[in-house]
Coordinates of C-alpha atoms (C1' of nucleotides) and ligand atoms in Angstrom, one line a residue:
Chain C
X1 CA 0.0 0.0 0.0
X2 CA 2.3 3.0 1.2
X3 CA 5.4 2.1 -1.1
X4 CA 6.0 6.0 -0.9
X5 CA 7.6 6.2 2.1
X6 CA 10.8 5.1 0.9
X7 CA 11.2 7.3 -1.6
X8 CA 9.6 10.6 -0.7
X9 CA 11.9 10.4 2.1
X10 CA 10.8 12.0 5.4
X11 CA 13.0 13.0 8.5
X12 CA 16.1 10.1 9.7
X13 CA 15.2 8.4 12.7
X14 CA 18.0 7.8 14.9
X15 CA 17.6 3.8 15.6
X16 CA 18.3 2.9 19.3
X17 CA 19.3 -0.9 19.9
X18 CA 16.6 -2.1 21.7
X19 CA 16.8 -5.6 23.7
X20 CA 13.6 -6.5 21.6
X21 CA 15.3 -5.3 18.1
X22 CA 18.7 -7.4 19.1
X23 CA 17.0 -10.3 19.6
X24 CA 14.8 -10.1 16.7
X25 CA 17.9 -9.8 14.7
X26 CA 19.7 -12.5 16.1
X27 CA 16.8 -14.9 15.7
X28 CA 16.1 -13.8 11.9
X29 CA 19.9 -14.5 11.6
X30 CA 19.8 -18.3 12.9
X31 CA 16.7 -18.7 10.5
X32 CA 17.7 -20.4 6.9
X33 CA 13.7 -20.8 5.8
X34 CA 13.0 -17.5 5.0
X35 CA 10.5 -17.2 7.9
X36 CA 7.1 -15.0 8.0
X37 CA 6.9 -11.8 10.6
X38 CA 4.7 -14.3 12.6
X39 CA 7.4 -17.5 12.7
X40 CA 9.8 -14.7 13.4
X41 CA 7.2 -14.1 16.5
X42 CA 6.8 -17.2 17.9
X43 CA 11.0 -17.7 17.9
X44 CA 11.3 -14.7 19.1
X45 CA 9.0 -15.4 22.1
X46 CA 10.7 -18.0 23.4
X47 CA 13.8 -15.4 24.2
X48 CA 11.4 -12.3 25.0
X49 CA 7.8 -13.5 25.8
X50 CA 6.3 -10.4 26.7
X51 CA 6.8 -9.1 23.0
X52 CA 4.3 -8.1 21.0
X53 CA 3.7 -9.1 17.0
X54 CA 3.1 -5.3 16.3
X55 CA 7.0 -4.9 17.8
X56 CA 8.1 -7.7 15.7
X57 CA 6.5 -6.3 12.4
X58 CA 8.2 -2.7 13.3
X59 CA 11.5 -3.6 14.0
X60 CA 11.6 -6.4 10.9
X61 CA 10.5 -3.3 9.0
X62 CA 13.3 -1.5 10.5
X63 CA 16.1 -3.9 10.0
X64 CA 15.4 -3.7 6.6
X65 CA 15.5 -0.1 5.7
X66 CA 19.0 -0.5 7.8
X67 CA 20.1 -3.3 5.3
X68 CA 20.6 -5.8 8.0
X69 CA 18.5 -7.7 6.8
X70 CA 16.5 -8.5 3.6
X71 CA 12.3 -8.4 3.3
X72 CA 11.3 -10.5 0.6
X73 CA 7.7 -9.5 -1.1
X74 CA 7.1 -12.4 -3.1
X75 CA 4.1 -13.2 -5.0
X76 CA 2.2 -14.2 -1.5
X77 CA -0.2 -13.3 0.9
X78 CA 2.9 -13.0 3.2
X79 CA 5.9 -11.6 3.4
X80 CA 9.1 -13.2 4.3
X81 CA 12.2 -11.9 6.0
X82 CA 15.9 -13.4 4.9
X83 CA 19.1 -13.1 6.7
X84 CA 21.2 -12.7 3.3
X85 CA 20.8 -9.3 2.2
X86 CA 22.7 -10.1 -0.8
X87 CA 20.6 -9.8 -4.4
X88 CA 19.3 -13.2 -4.7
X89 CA 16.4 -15.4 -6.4
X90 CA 14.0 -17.9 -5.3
X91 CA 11.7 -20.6 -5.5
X92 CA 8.7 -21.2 -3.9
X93 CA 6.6 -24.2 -3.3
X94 CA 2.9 -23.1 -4.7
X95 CA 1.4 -25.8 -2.4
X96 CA 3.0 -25.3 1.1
X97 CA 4.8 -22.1 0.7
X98 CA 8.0 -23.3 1.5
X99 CA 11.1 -21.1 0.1
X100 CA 14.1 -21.7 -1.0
X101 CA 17.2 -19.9 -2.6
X102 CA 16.8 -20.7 -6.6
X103 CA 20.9 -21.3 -7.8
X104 CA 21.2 -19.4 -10.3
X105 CA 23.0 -15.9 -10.3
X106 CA 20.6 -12.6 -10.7
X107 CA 20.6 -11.4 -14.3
X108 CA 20.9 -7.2 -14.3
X109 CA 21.0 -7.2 -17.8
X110 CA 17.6 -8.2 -17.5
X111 CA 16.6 -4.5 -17.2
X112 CA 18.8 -3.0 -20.1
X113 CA 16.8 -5.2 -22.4
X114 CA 13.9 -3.1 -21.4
X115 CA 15.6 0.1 -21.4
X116 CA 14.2 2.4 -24.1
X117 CA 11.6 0.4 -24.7
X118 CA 9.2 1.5 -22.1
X119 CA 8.0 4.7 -21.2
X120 CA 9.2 3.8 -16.9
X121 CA 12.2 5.0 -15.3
X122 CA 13.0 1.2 -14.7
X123 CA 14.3 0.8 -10.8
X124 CA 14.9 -3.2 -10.6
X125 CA 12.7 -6.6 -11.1
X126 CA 12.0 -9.3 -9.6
X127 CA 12.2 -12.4 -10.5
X128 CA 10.7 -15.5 -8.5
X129 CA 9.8 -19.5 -9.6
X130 CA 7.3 -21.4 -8.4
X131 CA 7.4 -25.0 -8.1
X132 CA 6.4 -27.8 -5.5
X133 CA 8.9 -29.1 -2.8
X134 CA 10.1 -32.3 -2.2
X135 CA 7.5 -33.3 0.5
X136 CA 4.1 -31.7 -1.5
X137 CA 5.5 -33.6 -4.9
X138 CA 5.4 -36.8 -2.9
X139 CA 1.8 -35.8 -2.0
X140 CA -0.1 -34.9 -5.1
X141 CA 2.2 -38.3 -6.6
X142 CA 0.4 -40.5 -4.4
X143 CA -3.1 -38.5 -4.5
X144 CA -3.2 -38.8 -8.5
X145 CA -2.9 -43.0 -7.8
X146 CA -5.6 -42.1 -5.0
X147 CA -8.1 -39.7 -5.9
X148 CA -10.0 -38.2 -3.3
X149 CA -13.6 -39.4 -4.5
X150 CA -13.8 -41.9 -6.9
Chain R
X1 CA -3.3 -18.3 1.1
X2 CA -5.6 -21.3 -1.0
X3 CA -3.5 -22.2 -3.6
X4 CA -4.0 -25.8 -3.2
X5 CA -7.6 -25.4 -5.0
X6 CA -6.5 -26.1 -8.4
X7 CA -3.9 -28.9 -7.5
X8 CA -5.8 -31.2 -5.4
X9 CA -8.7 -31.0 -8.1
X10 CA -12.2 -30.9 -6.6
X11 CA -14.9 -32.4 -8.2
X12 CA -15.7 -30.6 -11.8
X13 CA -18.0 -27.4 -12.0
X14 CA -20.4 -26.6 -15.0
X15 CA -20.3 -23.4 -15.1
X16 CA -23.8 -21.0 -16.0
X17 CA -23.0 -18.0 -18.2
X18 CA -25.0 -15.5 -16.2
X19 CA -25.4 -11.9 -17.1
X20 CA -23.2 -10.9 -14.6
X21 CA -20.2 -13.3 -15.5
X22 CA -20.8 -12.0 -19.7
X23 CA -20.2 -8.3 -18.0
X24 CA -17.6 -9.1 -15.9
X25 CA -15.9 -10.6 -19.4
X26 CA -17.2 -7.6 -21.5
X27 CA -15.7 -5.0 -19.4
X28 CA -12.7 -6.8 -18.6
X29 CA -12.0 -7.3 -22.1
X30 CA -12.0 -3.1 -22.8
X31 CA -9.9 -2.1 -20.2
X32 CA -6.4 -1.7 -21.1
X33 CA -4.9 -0.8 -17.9
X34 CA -4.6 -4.2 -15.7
X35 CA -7.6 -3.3 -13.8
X36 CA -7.9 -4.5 -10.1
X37 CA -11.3 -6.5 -8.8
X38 CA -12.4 -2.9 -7.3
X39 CA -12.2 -1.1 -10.4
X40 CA -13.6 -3.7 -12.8
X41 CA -16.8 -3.8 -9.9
X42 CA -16.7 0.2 -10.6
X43 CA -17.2 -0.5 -14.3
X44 CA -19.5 -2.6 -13.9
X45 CA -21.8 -1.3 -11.7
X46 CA -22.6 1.2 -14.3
X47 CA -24.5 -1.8 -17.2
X48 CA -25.5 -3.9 -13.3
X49 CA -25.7 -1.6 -10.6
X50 CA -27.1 -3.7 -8.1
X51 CA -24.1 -6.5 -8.4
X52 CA -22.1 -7.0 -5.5
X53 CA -18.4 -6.7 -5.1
X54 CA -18.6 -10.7 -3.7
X55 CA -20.0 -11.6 -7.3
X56 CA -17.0 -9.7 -9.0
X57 CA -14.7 -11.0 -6.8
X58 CA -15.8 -15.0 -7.7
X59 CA -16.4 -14.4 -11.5
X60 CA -13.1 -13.1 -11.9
X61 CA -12.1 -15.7 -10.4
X62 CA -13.7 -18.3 -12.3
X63 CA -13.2 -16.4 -15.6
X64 CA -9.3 -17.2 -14.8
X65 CA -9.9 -20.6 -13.8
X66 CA -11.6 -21.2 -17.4
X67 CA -8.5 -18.9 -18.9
X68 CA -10.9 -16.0 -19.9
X69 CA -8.9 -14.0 -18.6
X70 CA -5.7 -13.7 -16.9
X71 CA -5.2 -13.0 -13.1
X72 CA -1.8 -11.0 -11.9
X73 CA -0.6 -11.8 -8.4
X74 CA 2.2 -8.8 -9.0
X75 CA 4.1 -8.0 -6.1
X76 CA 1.3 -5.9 -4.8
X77 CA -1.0 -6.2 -2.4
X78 CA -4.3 -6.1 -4.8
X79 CA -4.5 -8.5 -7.8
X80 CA -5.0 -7.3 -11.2
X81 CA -6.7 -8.8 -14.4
X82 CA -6.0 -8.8 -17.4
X83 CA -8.1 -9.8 -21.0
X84 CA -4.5 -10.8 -22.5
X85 CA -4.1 -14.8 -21.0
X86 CA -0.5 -15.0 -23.3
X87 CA 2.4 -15.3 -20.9
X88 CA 4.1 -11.7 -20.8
X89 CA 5.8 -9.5 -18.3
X90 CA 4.7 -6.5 -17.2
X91 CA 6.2 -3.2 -15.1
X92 CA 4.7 -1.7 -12.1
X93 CA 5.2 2.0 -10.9
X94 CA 6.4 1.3 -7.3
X95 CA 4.7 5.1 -6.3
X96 CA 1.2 4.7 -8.2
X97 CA 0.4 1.1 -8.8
X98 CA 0.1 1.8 -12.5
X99 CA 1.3 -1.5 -14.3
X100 CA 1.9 -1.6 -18.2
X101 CA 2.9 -5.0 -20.2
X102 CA 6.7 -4.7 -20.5
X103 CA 8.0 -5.0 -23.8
X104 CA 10.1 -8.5 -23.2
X105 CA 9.7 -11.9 -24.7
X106 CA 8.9 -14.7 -22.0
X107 CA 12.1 -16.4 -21.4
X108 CA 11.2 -20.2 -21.0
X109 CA 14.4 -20.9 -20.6
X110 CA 15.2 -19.4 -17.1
X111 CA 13.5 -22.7 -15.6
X112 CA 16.0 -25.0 -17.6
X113 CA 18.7 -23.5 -15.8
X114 CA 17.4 -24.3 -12.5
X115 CA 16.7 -27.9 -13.3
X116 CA 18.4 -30.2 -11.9
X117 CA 19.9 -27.5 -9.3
X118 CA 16.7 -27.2 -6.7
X119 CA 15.1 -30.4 -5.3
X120 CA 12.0 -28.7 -6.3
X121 CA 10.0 -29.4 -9.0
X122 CA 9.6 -26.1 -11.3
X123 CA 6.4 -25.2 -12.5
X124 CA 7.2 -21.7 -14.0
X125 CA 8.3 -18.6 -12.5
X126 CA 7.2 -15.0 -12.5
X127 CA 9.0 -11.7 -13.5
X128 CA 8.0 -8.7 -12.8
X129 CA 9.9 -5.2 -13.4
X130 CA 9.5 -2.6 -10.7
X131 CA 10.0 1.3 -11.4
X132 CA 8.1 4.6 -12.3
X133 CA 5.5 5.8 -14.6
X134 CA 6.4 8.9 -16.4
X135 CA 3.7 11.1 -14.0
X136 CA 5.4 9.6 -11.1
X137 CA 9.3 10.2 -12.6
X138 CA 7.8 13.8 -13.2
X139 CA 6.4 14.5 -9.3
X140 CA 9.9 13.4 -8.2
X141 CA 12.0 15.2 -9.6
X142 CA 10.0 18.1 -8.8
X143 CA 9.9 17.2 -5.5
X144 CA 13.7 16.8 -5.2
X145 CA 13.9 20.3 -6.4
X146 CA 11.5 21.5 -3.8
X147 CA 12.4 19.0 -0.9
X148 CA 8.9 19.3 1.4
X149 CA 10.4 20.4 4.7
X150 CA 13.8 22.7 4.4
Chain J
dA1 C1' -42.7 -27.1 -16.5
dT2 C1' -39.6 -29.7 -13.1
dG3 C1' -35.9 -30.5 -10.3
dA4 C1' -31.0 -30.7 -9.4
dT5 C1' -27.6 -27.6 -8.9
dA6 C1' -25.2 -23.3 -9.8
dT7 C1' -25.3 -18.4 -8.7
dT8 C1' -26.4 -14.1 -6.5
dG9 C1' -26.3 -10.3 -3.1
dA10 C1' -25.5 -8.8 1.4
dA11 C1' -23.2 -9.4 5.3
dA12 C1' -19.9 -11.5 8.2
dA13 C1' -15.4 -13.6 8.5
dT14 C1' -10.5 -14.0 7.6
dT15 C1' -5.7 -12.7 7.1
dA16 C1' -1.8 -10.0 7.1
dT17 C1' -0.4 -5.9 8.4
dT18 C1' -0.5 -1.0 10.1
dT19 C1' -1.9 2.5 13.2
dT20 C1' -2.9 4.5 17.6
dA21 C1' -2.4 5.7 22.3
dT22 C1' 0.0 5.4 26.6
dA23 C1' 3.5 4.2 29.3
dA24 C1' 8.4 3.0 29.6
dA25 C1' 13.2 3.1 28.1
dT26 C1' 17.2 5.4 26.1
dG27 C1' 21.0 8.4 25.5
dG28 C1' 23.0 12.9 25.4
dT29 C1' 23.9 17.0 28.4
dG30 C1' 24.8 20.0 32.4
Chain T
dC1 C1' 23.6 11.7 38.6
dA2 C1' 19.2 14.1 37.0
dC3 C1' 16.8 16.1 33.3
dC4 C1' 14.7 16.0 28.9
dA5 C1' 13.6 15.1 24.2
dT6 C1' 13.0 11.3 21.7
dT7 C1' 12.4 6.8 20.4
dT8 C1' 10.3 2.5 21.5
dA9 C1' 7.2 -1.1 23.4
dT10 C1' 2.8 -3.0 24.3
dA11 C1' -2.0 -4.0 23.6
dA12 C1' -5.7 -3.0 21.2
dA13 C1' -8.2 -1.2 17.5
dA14 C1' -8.2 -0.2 12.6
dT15 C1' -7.4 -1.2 7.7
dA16 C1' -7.5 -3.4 3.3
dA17 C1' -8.2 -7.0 0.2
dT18 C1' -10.2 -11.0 -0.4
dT19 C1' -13.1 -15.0 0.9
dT20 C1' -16.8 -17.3 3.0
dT21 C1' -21.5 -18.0 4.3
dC22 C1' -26.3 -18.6 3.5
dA23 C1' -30.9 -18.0 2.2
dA24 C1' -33.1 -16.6 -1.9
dT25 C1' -33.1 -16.9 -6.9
dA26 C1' -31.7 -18.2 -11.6
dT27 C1' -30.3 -21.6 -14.9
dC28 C1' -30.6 -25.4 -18.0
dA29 C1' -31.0 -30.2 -19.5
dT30 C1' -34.6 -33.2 -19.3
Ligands
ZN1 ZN1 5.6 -27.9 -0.4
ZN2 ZN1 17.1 -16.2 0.3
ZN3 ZN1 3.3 6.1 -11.3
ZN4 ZN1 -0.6 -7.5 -19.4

DNA sequence: ATGATATTGAAAATTATTTTATAAATGGTG
DNA sequence: CACCATTTATAAAATAATTTTCAATATCAT
């Protein structure tokens, strides 16, 4: 909704390092799934139990703008935070919503192909594949054998 | 959130071609600009003024089930339609929303590359380019100009 | 026309996220 | 250390897009 923010930038804040934030941090850090705000939550917890998921969505959002870590918007009802802030592709499991990093090395020539050839101002892409995971593969295998009602 | 639906296939629908559904299609079909579910309901209201936003909502999505018409899930948080269902890219303004087909060939061939590097099993990916709409380009350059608070 | 089933409209429910309002914590300064 | 201007946390309410529910029609192949 408010993608403005960013870029008709308003005054800098002056971020203090809160007990909650640090640990929020840590936790994202030791996460490797690409977790939601609300797995990030219930981790979280665990350390700082008192915290609320209105803090966790704040300082996620914070962490972020500072670079320390990375939000991914993919093509999802949520949003998923990721530890590597480094420019990177993924994959995404369309029945269980697991996400991976997708091997293959992000393409910035992607966007010169499309230079001149659009009226935008072109700022980046995103690229994202969808697939099915080990474990849901298995699943719809054995369902097709099995239909649900013969 | 239900993306399962199409995958663990329920039992098979005949579908009615109501007046509202042949709208829905009509009006779709005439607008240009990758409208979202509330403006097609806008449009529509005018030829059916008493439909409800529900109705939209569930012929749009039928109408893309029975590849009418094409549903984008852009990186967004409302879906768009759109009356061309040929694979293509498009370009979103990141300040207002506006999203145009982008000039690109679908490349097929990005999926190749991952096989056999993922334990997932690709089913197609999505690319979407992110940047600004001439209006938008114009309003910021102004406003760097004129920064809001000096 | 009849009946089985699909569809509608209106309202309520859901989901993820953001905002609001207080109270509490922080960090620089004298 | 004590003061003060912020920033931040918490809990609850608000938002926004979409989906679900359900009783009242509408549809279409007999
Ligand atoms: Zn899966
Ligand atoms: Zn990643
Ligand atoms: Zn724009
Ligand atoms: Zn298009």
């Amino acid at each position: 909704m408010d993608e403005h923010r960013d870029i008709t930038l308003a005054k800098k804040h002056i971020y203090r390092m809160t007990p909650q934030r640090k640990v929020i941090l840590e936790e994202v850090r030791k996460m490797n799934n690409h977790p939601s705000a609300d797995e990030i939550y219930e981790a979280v917890r665990k350390k700082l139990p008192r915290i609320s998921l209105g803090t966790v969505y704040r300082n996620l959002e914070i962490l972020s703008e500072q670079g320390e870590i990375q939000k991914l918007e993919l093509t999802d009802s949520v949003n998923r935070y990721d530890w590597d802030t480094r420019k990177h592709y993924h994959i995404r499991c369309v029945r269980c919503g697991r996400v991976d990093n997708a091997p293959i090395a992000p393409m910035q020539q992607l966007e010169n192909e499309l230079y001149g050839a659009t009226v935008f101002t072109i700022l980046g892409h995103r690229l994202e594949f969808i697939g099915l995971c080990p474990e849901c593969s298995k699943k719809l295998s054995c369902l097709k054998n099995n239909p649900p009602d013969k």
